[in-house]
Amino acid sequence: MAGGVKKKLHLGRLHPFRCGTKSFQPEHSLIGGPGFSRVVFCNNTESQRVLTYGNNYVTSTKYTLATFFPKSIFEQFRRAANIFFLITAILSFTPVSPSSPVTSVLPLALVIAAAMLKEAMEDLRRKKQDIEVNNRKVKVHRGEGVFDNAKWMNLQVGDIVRVEKDEFFPADLILLSSSYEEAICYVETMNLDGETNLKLKQAVDATSKLHEDSGFQKFRAVIKSEDPNANLYSYIGSLQLEEQQYPLTPQQLLLRESKLRNTDFIYGVVIFTGHDTKVVQNSTAPPSKRSKIERRMDKIVYLLFSILVLMSFMGPIFFGISTREDLENGTMTRWYLRPDDTTIYYDPNRAPVAAILNFLTFIMLYSFLIPIPLYITLEIVKVIQCTFINQDLHMYYEEADKPAKTRTSNLNEELGQVNTILSDKTGTLTCNLMEFIKCSIAGTAYGHGVTEVERALARREGLPSAKEVTNGEGQVENSNKAAIKGFNFFDERITHGKWVNEPHADVIQKFLLLLAICHTAVPEVDEDTGRLSYEAESPDEAAFVIAARELGFEFYERTQTSILLHEFHPISGRKVQRSYKLLNILEFSSSRKRMSVIVRNMEGKLLLLCKGADSVMFERLTKNGKEFEEQTQEHINEYANAGLRTLVLAYRELDEEEYNKFNEEFHEAKNSVSADHEELMEKVAEKIEKDLILLGATAVEDKLQNGVPECIDKLAQAGIKIWVLTGDKMETAINIGFACCLLRQGVKQIVISSETPKIKALEKVGDNSSVAVAFRENVLEQILEAKESLTTLRKSSEALALIIDGKSLSCALEDDVKGLFLELALGCASVICCRCSPKQKALAVMSSDIAIAQFRYLERLLLLHGHWCYRRISIMICYFFYKNIAFGFTLFFFEAYASFSGQTAYNDWYMSFYNVIFTSIPVVALGILEQDVSAELCLKFPLLYQEGVQNVLFSWFQFLGWAFNGVLNAILIFFFCSRAMEHPAFRKGGEVAELEILGTVMYTCIVWVVNCQIALSTNYFTLKNHCYIWGSIILWYIFLLAYGAMNPIISTTAYKVFIEACAPAPSYWLLTLFVVITSLIPYFTYRSIQLWFFPMYHQMVQWISKDGQSDDPEFCQMVRQRSLKATTVGYTAHLEATSKRFLEMHEVHL
Amino acid sequence: MDNGSASTVERSDPPTRKPLWRSQAINKFTQQNLPACKPVLTPTWVILTFLLIGTIFIPIGLVSLHASRSVVEIVDRYDIDCVPEQFKSNKLGYIKDSSYPKNCSRTLKVNRHMKAPIYIYYQLDNYYQNHRRYVKSRSNQQLLHGLGSNKTSLCKPEQSNNGLPIVPCGLVAWSLFNDTYKFIRGKSELNVNRKNIAWKSDRDHKFGKHVYPFNFQNGTLIGGGKLNSSVPLSDQEDLIVWMRTAALPSFRKLYGRIEENLHANDVIVVNLMNNYNTYSFGGKKKLVLSTSSWLGGKNDFPGFAYIFVGSYCIVIAIVFMLLHVKNSRNTHVGYN
């Protein structure tokens, strides 16, 4: 294997500017000091033994077998609600308790057990993952130049490892050498920062020659390094090799979790292992964010707790009074209670004490107001909802085998309440896949491709046929696209060698030559198929080289000093091999905005080939080189309007003398070690990049991902505001905005730009401080102006889009302007920030909550999953409170008839099972299965989403409505049951209803009512729902039978109560029927009236789907239109305009 | 023209490809595609539901009401009248002093024919048998197993007396109701059957067949009735009835049955012993004679309630119907 497939050339040499980084920086002096104490003896296990750092075993589990019980129980009781229930459980063992301990302890135990089970299962999953990762294999140097597979977890600091292409790095490594001669390698850091472009790493020179396994036999080095820390982007260390010190920087550091790319193999020395690695240091537990709904839920719990305390206060007052009256002047009133010889709990002489103790009793009794399994049920439901998101086939990106991935389940319902989306452009809206689509050569535009922007433009122009036409073309393109990635250029004048017949064939030749030569890509031949592919730092470059190849200038090999092409010979019409001697590369940088190469062709001519941004290129043209400037500029503008990335190509011929002079200066600059090294290089380069002759311009499309415009359109219709951050220039950004429907015709654009003439003029003068001041003033002025127009336009309900550039943005986000700016931004339907620096765009995948493979899945994630989750969770929470309020209040009413003594109406076991068995399962089913509106309609009527944004389903009104319903049900149940059973016999046999019978009857009614209530609230009735709802009710009867059949010592008051007393009595069944129906009627009536006269949006949609009108576009449109009126609050003007336009179009169409 | 809907149609196509990552993903459950019915409260459904409830409830109400009305019930409050005139101002003194005679005679007139069996109840008001202290003050173990059981701590202060345990212990048993009634029609005394007045399950499984009262009502403070210590608890049915505590502070308990018909205009003389003290807490005592129907005793409440709710439903249904007819022209998307 050793050195078998090694590339002859490498990009290291192509990057002369990088040499400068190899000097010691001031911070290197810190090595050896505090915080920089790590010493690594490379390849020297004996020496390293003195200084052992942990092995590479990584655990992400929260618990071990031993710590699980104490730790997880502790975790559970960190929750305030659980503490409360724990206290009631402890109190339940005292005589204060209104019922036996089982009532409080059993539900708590079950809930805690369920929560712990969930924790255990999650930890087990993490454990499995750990085991998988820890047992991955990597080649490790075993001595004598032999590399052998070892498990990741057994790696030690100082080990030399060999990592193959497309493998993950097992630990943080210092790069020693790679398959490339100058020891560079490419690294994909997708898992770290979400960026798709590859990062280049390069080893220090001293170790770069170690290309073979055997070379490590005698390799010894000592690395002194900083201590483990969480900073991914900094590293300081030094390598000591043969008495020589070499500085180590992030340039040599390969991080765990990143992947080796485009490099056959690398050798590296392990520097940080396991928990010392930067990634692990950096990893935080999945963020425990709380959603808006949960925060409100907490508030409700507090509210209920206050009600609980209030109610618990009321009881003792009455109780205290009646207890004191039990013994009046030595005579007993309620003598049957023996107030003369009593315990402290009922002592009339110490009634206040009795009342206080009674207060505790009530706290325990009314703790039923707070649904104990609420939190754990929510957690379980959310985990299941997450699996829905993860397993949604519609969000599965097959090409990359990537399903959606939720990292935390806390925020499901928050997905249904998103207000504003911030999005990066490249890689998020676009595929980061460049396609060569057009070019302008010698003032003639070539290329028939239609970009998405153009399609959008056509659509914008409102040509009804435009869509079909472009669609047709699009399909053709699609089929061609599959053939060559990165090439979407069609022009019969150019392709298949026809360019020779064009008027400026010589220019075309030079143009293509430039594309084939002026780049830093490396060709790679697939050994099996013989096909050529290119590895380039940026996808743009790859697109150029591919274009050149497709048009007859195949770049097939790069050697140390030259570039080899298969060239189409214009005269013979055959392919000939030509080589160009590569003399210098003047690299691209963001300040230079161009790159050049200097080559000598086979005829010995010296050529400088240059490509760059139009802003820098046109001013470098020589007078005779401006022949096509006007047309080219025109074309460039056209291309920019079509959303394409353009570059201007130019060349010049150099004479020997000039070149030699330049070369000397260049080398001098290159080898200089001064601080202004780069500036120096730039200056030298600038000298030679002048007097260029214009060849033409290229246009590359950064393809929008599939379905992006539609998705954005839907999101906008849903009332979600979208901010796009991009590095493009303003014009391109605006066009992209049109392409992806962020901007529309009729949308007023507010532009805040830093490039006003005034600023430009000031910049030329160059007084930095005055520029800054003027700049700030300018931005402020523009914001104020924009705000003014915002208010005026609001009235005319016109949509607004804000376009701001990065410089102005950073200014606008400063403290004093911030509020103003945000106000403005929130008033706009969409915001585009162009010319953003990467820092402003910084996104962190590591801390993301949910990852999806494609932007278009966002639509489904938010509009469907988000909406459903929001709805499910909010209904669930409301229902939980409802059912517990209903139950708690029956207890309360009964107390009023039991002189607030704390006696319960129900058997202890009925109470303990209420929360955990008879009413908890259907609500879980609701939380998992409920769908107000089918998936299709959810996506068809994006406005549904506003229900979440405006939080209509979990507003205080909604909650109070449910709570009121609960109280009402409790009143109906208690009073009907007690009235019906108070005095007369309830059976033919003359038996009267005693406490146990009344309790059973009331409990039966409650179980029925709350379960029927959930049936009434369900919009999506699956078989499972039926099973759980009716099953819960049947379970109650089964429980009654089973429990009642037990020994009376166990079953106490429930003994045979059903089979003997209730079941044979017709009045029991009639009463149940009556109470259940009557309790449901108020809700049913309310719901019908609300549905007919004040329908919520989802109800309208249900309505249409019921009527089968959802296929009628006209009708759907009407609904969309209607809903705007119905819910004007918070709707953006944007939306109204959209709908209006829809309607207008409709009318036109008719 | 409507590009939005075109794209959704595309996207809503069921995926035909098998996913690579998990075959279990093709599952109606995980794809949230379970077959389901989606009830929508359309006007028709709502109106029909209300009509249905109405048409079921009103007949049930009428039948219940009829059953209730067929029951003949005589209620006589005697706690005040049975106190001799001179003790009217000191009822408590009268009831507490065992030296005063407690017998009292009441006359009841039968208004309608009462078919046997006629149930005799006593009704107490403002009597908190559901007080927590009271309810808990018993020992089920002891009731079933007698002296062998010592789980009687809850019975305090009626747990033991003079160092000897009390059977049955606790406040409930101690406060046993002890008024007695004798019914005389014309010259002859009506036979009152006091057997089978308690639940069978209580007699068989909660009160021991071999448990006899012991040391009961021997303390300084006498509560209610005494028990015959030669009769096992399972046969002391008035105790068993009493010990099923009532749910509400006003309650009836079964005393016995008269197993012959009473005719209209019969005059019944009740000779009762007014022993039980309800005067100290202002409770009432009533004697109730009642026949029963298939629904139990005389209780108009369920019948009226059914009729009321049934009529409400009919009215609502009619109102909704009118609204529906009136608005049906623009019912596409609800009314508004």
PDB file of C-alpha atoms in Angstrom, chain B residues 127-308:
ATOM      1  CA  TYR B 127     -75.777  14.172  60.601  1.00  0.00           C
ATOM      2  CA  TYR B 128     -72.249  13.911  59.282  1.00  0.00           C
ATOM      3  CA  GLN B 129     -71.771  10.223  58.869  1.00  0.00           C
ATOM      4  CA  ASN B 130     -69.268  11.151  56.166  1.00  0.00           C
ATOM      5  CA  HIS B 131     -67.004  12.994  58.569  1.00  0.00           C
ATOM      6  CA  ARG B 132     -63.498  11.711  58.130  1.00  0.00           C
ATOM      7  CA  ARG B 133     -63.010  10.961  61.811  1.00  0.00           C
ATOM      8  CA  TYR B 134     -66.284   9.091  61.893  1.00  0.00           C
ATOM      9  CA  VAL B 135     -65.837   7.106  58.688  1.00  0.00           C
ATOM     10  CA  LYS B 136     -62.402   5.935  59.690  1.00  0.00           C
ATOM     11  CA  SER B 137     -63.412   4.975  63.168  1.00  0.00           C
ATOM     12  CA  ARG B 138     -64.036   1.291  62.634  1.00  0.00           C
ATOM     13  CA  SER B 139     -62.109  -1.918  62.247  1.00  0.00           C
ATOM     14  CA  ASN B 140     -63.102  -4.067  59.335  1.00  0.00           C
ATOM     15  CA  GLN B 141     -60.706  -6.720  60.577  1.00  0.00           C
ATOM     16  CA  GLN B 142     -62.421  -6.875  63.887  1.00  0.00           C
ATOM     17  CA  LEU B 143     -65.889  -6.909  62.394  1.00  0.00           C
ATOM     18  CA  LEU B 144     -64.907  -9.947  60.397  1.00  0.00           C
ATOM     19  CA  HIS B 145     -62.595 -11.749  62.764  1.00  0.00           C
ATOM     20  CA  GLY B 146     -63.695 -10.532  66.156  1.00  0.00           C
ATOM     21  CA  LEU B 147     -61.440 -10.299  69.153  1.00  0.00           C
ATOM     22  CA  GLY B 148     -58.638 -12.081  67.348  1.00  0.00           C
ATOM     23  CA  SER B 149     -57.947  -8.944  65.405  1.00  0.00           C
ATOM     24  CA  ASN B 150     -56.088  -6.156  67.095  1.00  0.00           C
ATOM     25  CA  LYS B 151     -55.965  -3.698  64.250  1.00  0.00           C
ATOM     26  CA  THR B 152     -58.279  -1.389  66.068  1.00  0.00           C
ATOM     27  CA  SER B 153     -56.169   1.694  66.537  1.00  0.00           C
ATOM     28  CA  LEU B 154     -58.505   3.774  64.388  1.00  0.00           C
ATOM     29  CA  CYS B 155     -61.377   2.938  66.732  1.00  0.00           C
ATOM     30  CA  LYS B 156     -60.181   5.314  69.401  1.00  0.00           C
ATOM     31  CA  PRO B 157     -61.701   6.450  71.679  1.00  0.00           C
ATOM     32  CA  GLU B 158     -64.135   3.556  71.404  1.00  0.00           C
ATOM     33  CA  GLN B 159     -61.360   1.021  71.171  1.00  0.00           C
ATOM     34  CA  SER B 160     -61.398  -0.442  74.625  1.00  0.00           C
ATOM     35  CA  ASN B 161     -63.077   0.084  77.904  1.00  0.00           C
ATOM     36  CA  ASN B 162     -61.769  -0.880  81.315  1.00  0.00           C
ATOM     37  CA  GLY B 163     -58.800  -2.495  79.601  1.00  0.00           C
ATOM     38  CA  LEU B 164     -61.013  -4.780  77.580  1.00  0.00           C
ATOM     39  CA  PRO B 165     -61.464  -4.393  73.862  1.00  0.00           C
ATOM     40  CA  ILE B 166     -64.833  -3.396  72.527  1.00  0.00           C
ATOM     41  CA  VAL B 167     -66.502  -5.386  69.792  1.00  0.00           C
ATOM     42  CA  PRO B 168     -67.640  -3.794  67.505  1.00  0.00           C
ATOM     43  CA  CYS B 169     -65.259  -0.961  68.150  1.00  0.00           C
ATOM     44  CA  GLY B 170     -65.256   2.558  66.832  1.00  0.00           C
ATOM     45  CA  LEU B 171     -67.514   5.565  66.684  1.00  0.00           C
ATOM     46  CA  VAL B 172     -69.750   4.245  63.926  1.00  0.00           C
ATOM     47  CA  ALA B 173     -70.869   1.238  65.901  1.00  0.00           C
ATOM     48  CA  TRP B 174     -70.945   3.207  69.128  1.00  0.00           C
ATOM     49  CA  SER B 175     -73.362   5.739  67.687  1.00  0.00           C
ATOM     50  CA  LEU B 176     -75.783   3.074  66.466  1.00  0.00           C
ATOM     51  CA  PHE B 177     -79.250   4.452  65.822  1.00  0.00           C
ATOM     52  CA  ASN B 178     -81.652   3.123  68.355  1.00  0.00           C
ATOM     53  CA  ASP B 179     -85.120   4.511  67.790  1.00  0.00           C
ATOM     54  CA  THR B 180     -87.612   1.708  67.295  1.00  0.00           C
ATOM     55  CA  TYR B 181     -90.948   1.680  65.585  1.00  0.00           C
ATOM     56  CA  LYS B 182     -94.071  -0.397  65.941  1.00  0.00           C
ATOM     57  CA  PHE B 183     -96.879  -0.058  63.438  1.00  0.00           C
ATOM     58  CA  ILE B 184    -100.477  -0.697  64.336  1.00  0.00           C
ATOM     59  CA  ARG B 185    -103.239  -0.722  61.853  1.00  0.00           C
ATOM     60  CA  GLY B 186    -106.633  -0.841  63.463  1.00  0.00           C
ATOM     61  CA  LYS B 187    -106.262  -3.305  66.237  1.00  0.00           C
ATOM     62  CA  SER B 188    -103.469  -5.402  64.921  1.00  0.00           C
ATOM     63  CA  GLU B 189     -99.802  -4.713  64.851  1.00  0.00           C
ATOM     64  CA  LEU B 190     -98.259  -4.813  61.409  1.00  0.00           C
ATOM     65  CA  ASN B 191     -95.512  -7.291  61.069  1.00  0.00           C
ATOM     66  CA  VAL B 192     -92.195  -5.577  60.377  1.00  0.00           C
ATOM     67  CA  ASN B 193     -89.604  -7.748  58.709  1.00  0.00           C
ATOM     68  CA  ARG B 194     -86.169  -6.598  59.777  1.00  0.00           C
ATOM     69  CA  LYS B 195     -84.285  -9.320  58.002  1.00  0.00           C
ATOM     70  CA  ASN B 196     -82.470  -8.832  54.732  1.00  0.00           C
ATOM     71  CA  ILE B 197     -82.287  -5.099  55.065  1.00  0.00           C
ATOM     72  CA  ALA B 198     -78.487  -5.021  54.733  1.00  0.00           C
ATOM     73  CA  TRP B 199     -76.378  -5.805  51.665  1.00  0.00           C
ATOM     74  CA  LYS B 200     -75.741  -9.481  51.342  1.00  0.00           C
ATOM     75  CA  SER B 201     -72.064  -8.939  50.772  1.00  0.00           C
ATOM     76  CA  ASP B 202     -71.811  -7.124  54.089  1.00  0.00           C
ATOM     77  CA  ARG B 203     -73.588  -9.833  55.968  1.00  0.00           C
ATOM     78  CA  ASP B 204     -71.566 -12.610  54.393  1.00  0.00           C
ATOM     79  CA  HIS B 205     -68.125 -11.119  54.065  1.00  0.00           C
ATOM     80  CA  LYS B 206     -67.683  -8.079  56.214  1.00  0.00           C
ATOM     81  CA  PHE B 207     -69.359  -9.051  59.459  1.00  0.00           C
ATOM     82  CA  GLY B 208     -68.238 -12.278  61.054  1.00  0.00           C
ATOM     83  CA  LYS B 209     -70.654 -15.106  61.658  1.00  0.00           C
ATOM     84  CA  HIS B 210     -68.840 -15.966  64.830  1.00  0.00           C
ATOM     85  CA  VAL B 211     -68.165 -12.524  66.092  1.00  0.00           C
ATOM     86  CA  TYR B 212     -70.301 -11.508  69.021  1.00  0.00           C
ATOM     87  CA  PRO B 213     -70.587  -8.097  70.568  1.00  0.00           C
ATOM     88  CA  PHE B 214     -68.318  -7.756  73.555  1.00  0.00           C
ATOM     89  CA  ASN B 215     -67.932  -5.071  76.133  1.00  0.00           C
ATOM     90  CA  PHE B 216     -70.082  -2.896  73.880  1.00  0.00           C
ATOM     91  CA  GLN B 217     -71.681   0.292  75.150  1.00  0.00           C
ATOM     92  CA  ASN B 218     -70.301  -0.369  78.642  1.00  0.00           C
ATOM     93  CA  GLY B 219     -68.405   2.838  79.009  1.00  0.00           C
ATOM     94  CA  THR B 220     -69.279   5.901  80.983  1.00  0.00           C
ATOM     95  CA  LEU B 221     -70.582   7.614  77.903  1.00  0.00           C
ATOM     96  CA  ILE B 222     -73.293   5.709  76.145  1.00  0.00           C
ATOM     97  CA  GLY B 223     -73.583   6.535  72.494  1.00  0.00           C
ATOM     98  CA  GLY B 224     -76.427   4.927  70.663  1.00  0.00           C
ATOM     99  CA  GLY B 225     -78.054   1.567  70.666  1.00  0.00           C
ATOM    100  CA  LYS B 226     -76.945  -1.559  72.458  1.00  0.00           C
ATOM    101  CA  LEU B 227     -76.484  -4.917  70.881  1.00  0.00           C
ATOM    102  CA  ASN B 228     -77.597  -8.341  71.906  1.00  0.00           C
ATOM    103  CA  SER B 229     -74.321 -10.011  72.732  1.00  0.00           C
ATOM    104  CA  SER B 230     -75.652 -13.456  71.936  1.00  0.00           C
ATOM    105  CA  VAL B 231     -76.356 -12.648  68.309  1.00  0.00           C
ATOM    106  CA  PRO B 232     -73.383 -12.712  65.921  1.00  0.00           C
ATOM    107  CA  LEU B 233     -72.608  -9.469  64.084  1.00  0.00           C
ATOM    108  CA  SER B 234     -73.560 -10.932  60.744  1.00  0.00           C
ATOM    109  CA  ASP B 235     -77.095 -11.199  62.002  1.00  0.00           C
ATOM    110  CA  GLN B 236     -77.237  -7.722  63.551  1.00  0.00           C
ATOM    111  CA  GLU B 237     -78.626  -6.189  60.432  1.00  0.00           C
ATOM    112  CA  ASP B 238     -79.513  -2.804  61.841  1.00  0.00           C
ATOM    113  CA  LEU B 239     -75.859  -2.475  62.852  1.00  0.00           C
ATOM    114  CA  ILE B 240     -74.733  -3.521  59.412  1.00  0.00           C
ATOM    115  CA  VAL B 241     -77.040  -0.998  57.781  1.00  0.00           C
ATOM    116  CA  TRP B 242     -75.859   1.704  60.130  1.00  0.00           C
ATOM    117  CA  MET B 243     -72.241   0.952  59.523  1.00  0.00           C
ATOM    118  CA  ARG B 244     -72.492   1.583  55.825  1.00  0.00           C
ATOM    119  CA  THR B 245     -71.848   5.236  56.240  1.00  0.00           C
ATOM    120  CA  ALA B 246     -74.020   7.624  54.318  1.00  0.00           C
ATOM    121  CA  ALA B 247     -72.612   9.823  51.602  1.00  0.00           C
ATOM    122  CA  LEU B 248     -74.283  13.059  52.540  1.00  0.00           C
ATOM    123  CA  PRO B 249     -75.273  14.715  55.793  1.00  0.00           C
ATOM    124  CA  SER B 250     -78.936  14.038  55.112  1.00  0.00           C
ATOM    125  CA  PHE B 251     -79.673  10.387  54.603  1.00  0.00           C
ATOM    126  CA  ARG B 252     -82.127   7.570  54.955  1.00  0.00           C
ATOM    127  CA  LYS B 253     -81.468   4.124  56.194  1.00  0.00           C
ATOM    128  CA  LEU B 254     -83.569   1.057  55.856  1.00  0.00           C
ATOM    129  CA  TYR B 255     -85.285  -0.035  59.037  1.00  0.00           C
ATOM    130  CA  GLY B 256     -87.413  -2.893  57.825  1.00  0.00           C
ATOM    131  CA  ARG B 257     -90.261  -3.942  55.570  1.00  0.00           C
ATOM    132  CA  ILE B 258     -93.963  -4.231  56.010  1.00  0.00           C
ATOM    133  CA  GLU B 259     -94.948  -7.132  53.900  1.00  0.00           C
ATOM    134  CA  GLU B 260     -98.624  -6.487  53.525  1.00  0.00           C
ATOM    135  CA  ASN B 261    -100.456  -3.935  51.458  1.00  0.00           C
ATOM    136  CA  LEU B 262    -101.651  -0.740  53.007  1.00  0.00           C
ATOM    137  CA  HIS B 263    -104.830   0.641  51.629  1.00  0.00           C
ATOM    138  CA  ALA B 264    -105.836   4.142  50.953  1.00  0.00           C
ATOM    139  CA  ASN B 265    -107.250   5.872  53.982  1.00  0.00           C
ATOM    140  CA  ASP B 266    -105.751   3.334  56.320  1.00  0.00           C
ATOM    141  CA  VAL B 267    -104.676   4.939  59.546  1.00  0.00           C
ATOM    142  CA  ILE B 268    -101.494   3.667  60.990  1.00  0.00           C
ATOM    143  CA  VAL B 269    -100.420   4.321  64.514  1.00  0.00           C
ATOM    144  CA  VAL B 270     -96.713   4.267  65.052  1.00  0.00           C
ATOM    145  CA  ASN B 271     -95.465   3.573  68.497  1.00  0.00           C
ATOM    146  CA  LEU B 272     -91.922   4.638  68.588  1.00  0.00           C
ATOM    147  CA  MET B 273     -89.163   4.904  71.106  1.00  0.00           C
ATOM    148  CA  ASN B 274     -87.504   8.289  70.658  1.00  0.00           C
ATOM    149  CA  ASN B 275     -84.115   7.269  72.012  1.00  0.00           C
ATOM    150  CA  TYR B 276     -81.634   8.735  69.623  1.00  0.00           C
ATOM    151  CA  ASN B 277     -80.085  12.061  70.342  1.00  0.00           C
ATOM    152  CA  THR B 278     -80.165  14.380  67.376  1.00  0.00           C
ATOM    153  CA  TYR B 279     -81.067  17.362  69.484  1.00  0.00           C
ATOM    154  CA  SER B 280     -77.582  18.294  70.510  1.00  0.00           C
ATOM    155  CA  PHE B 281     -76.573  19.057  66.923  1.00  0.00           C
ATOM    156  CA  GLY B 282     -79.958  20.149  65.662  1.00  0.00           C
ATOM    157  CA  GLY B 283     -80.584  17.173  63.457  1.00  0.00           C
ATOM    158  CA  LYS B 284     -84.006  16.060  62.322  1.00  0.00           C
ATOM    159  CA  LYS B 285     -85.491  12.616  62.532  1.00  0.00           C
ATOM    160  CA  LYS B 286     -88.065  11.405  60.118  1.00  0.00           C
ATOM    161  CA  LEU B 287     -89.897   8.192  59.609  1.00  0.00           C
ATOM    162  CA  VAL B 288     -90.482   7.236  56.015  1.00  0.00           C
ATOM    163  CA  LEU B 289     -92.753   4.595  54.597  1.00  0.00           C
ATOM    164  CA  SER B 290     -92.318   4.029  50.925  1.00  0.00           C
ATOM    165  CA  THR B 291     -93.093   1.544  48.231  1.00  0.00           C
ATOM    166  CA  SER B 292     -90.607   1.133  45.391  1.00  0.00           C
ATOM    167  CA  SER B 293     -90.633   1.002  41.639  1.00  0.00           C
ATOM    168  CA  TRP B 294     -88.111  -0.477  39.236  1.00  0.00           C
ATOM    169  CA  LEU B 295     -86.142   2.701  39.646  1.00  0.00           C
ATOM    170  CA  GLY B 296     -86.236   2.692  43.405  1.00  0.00           C
ATOM    171  CA  GLY B 297     -87.948   5.195  45.633  1.00  0.00           C
ATOM    172  CA  LYS B 298     -89.899   8.337  44.993  1.00  0.00           C
ATOM    173  CA  ASN B 299     -87.574  10.686  43.206  1.00  0.00           C
ATOM    174  CA  ASP B 300     -88.836  13.087  40.589  1.00  0.00           C
ATOM    175  CA  PHE B 301     -85.449  14.638  40.032  1.00  0.00           C
ATOM    176  CA  PRO B 302     -84.061  12.262  37.388  1.00  0.00           C
ATOM    177  CA  GLY B 303     -87.281  12.320  35.450  1.00  0.00           C
ATOM    178  CA  PHE B 304     -87.469  16.082  35.387  1.00  0.00           C
ATOM    179  CA  ALA B 305     -83.810  16.365  34.604  1.00  0.00           C
ATOM    180  CA  TYR B 306     -84.138  14.025  31.666  1.00  0.00           C
ATOM    181  CA  ILE B 307     -87.149  15.890  30.346  1.00  0.00           C
ATOM    182  CA  PHE B 308     -85.479  19.236  30.828  1.00  0.00           C
TER     183      PHE B 308
END
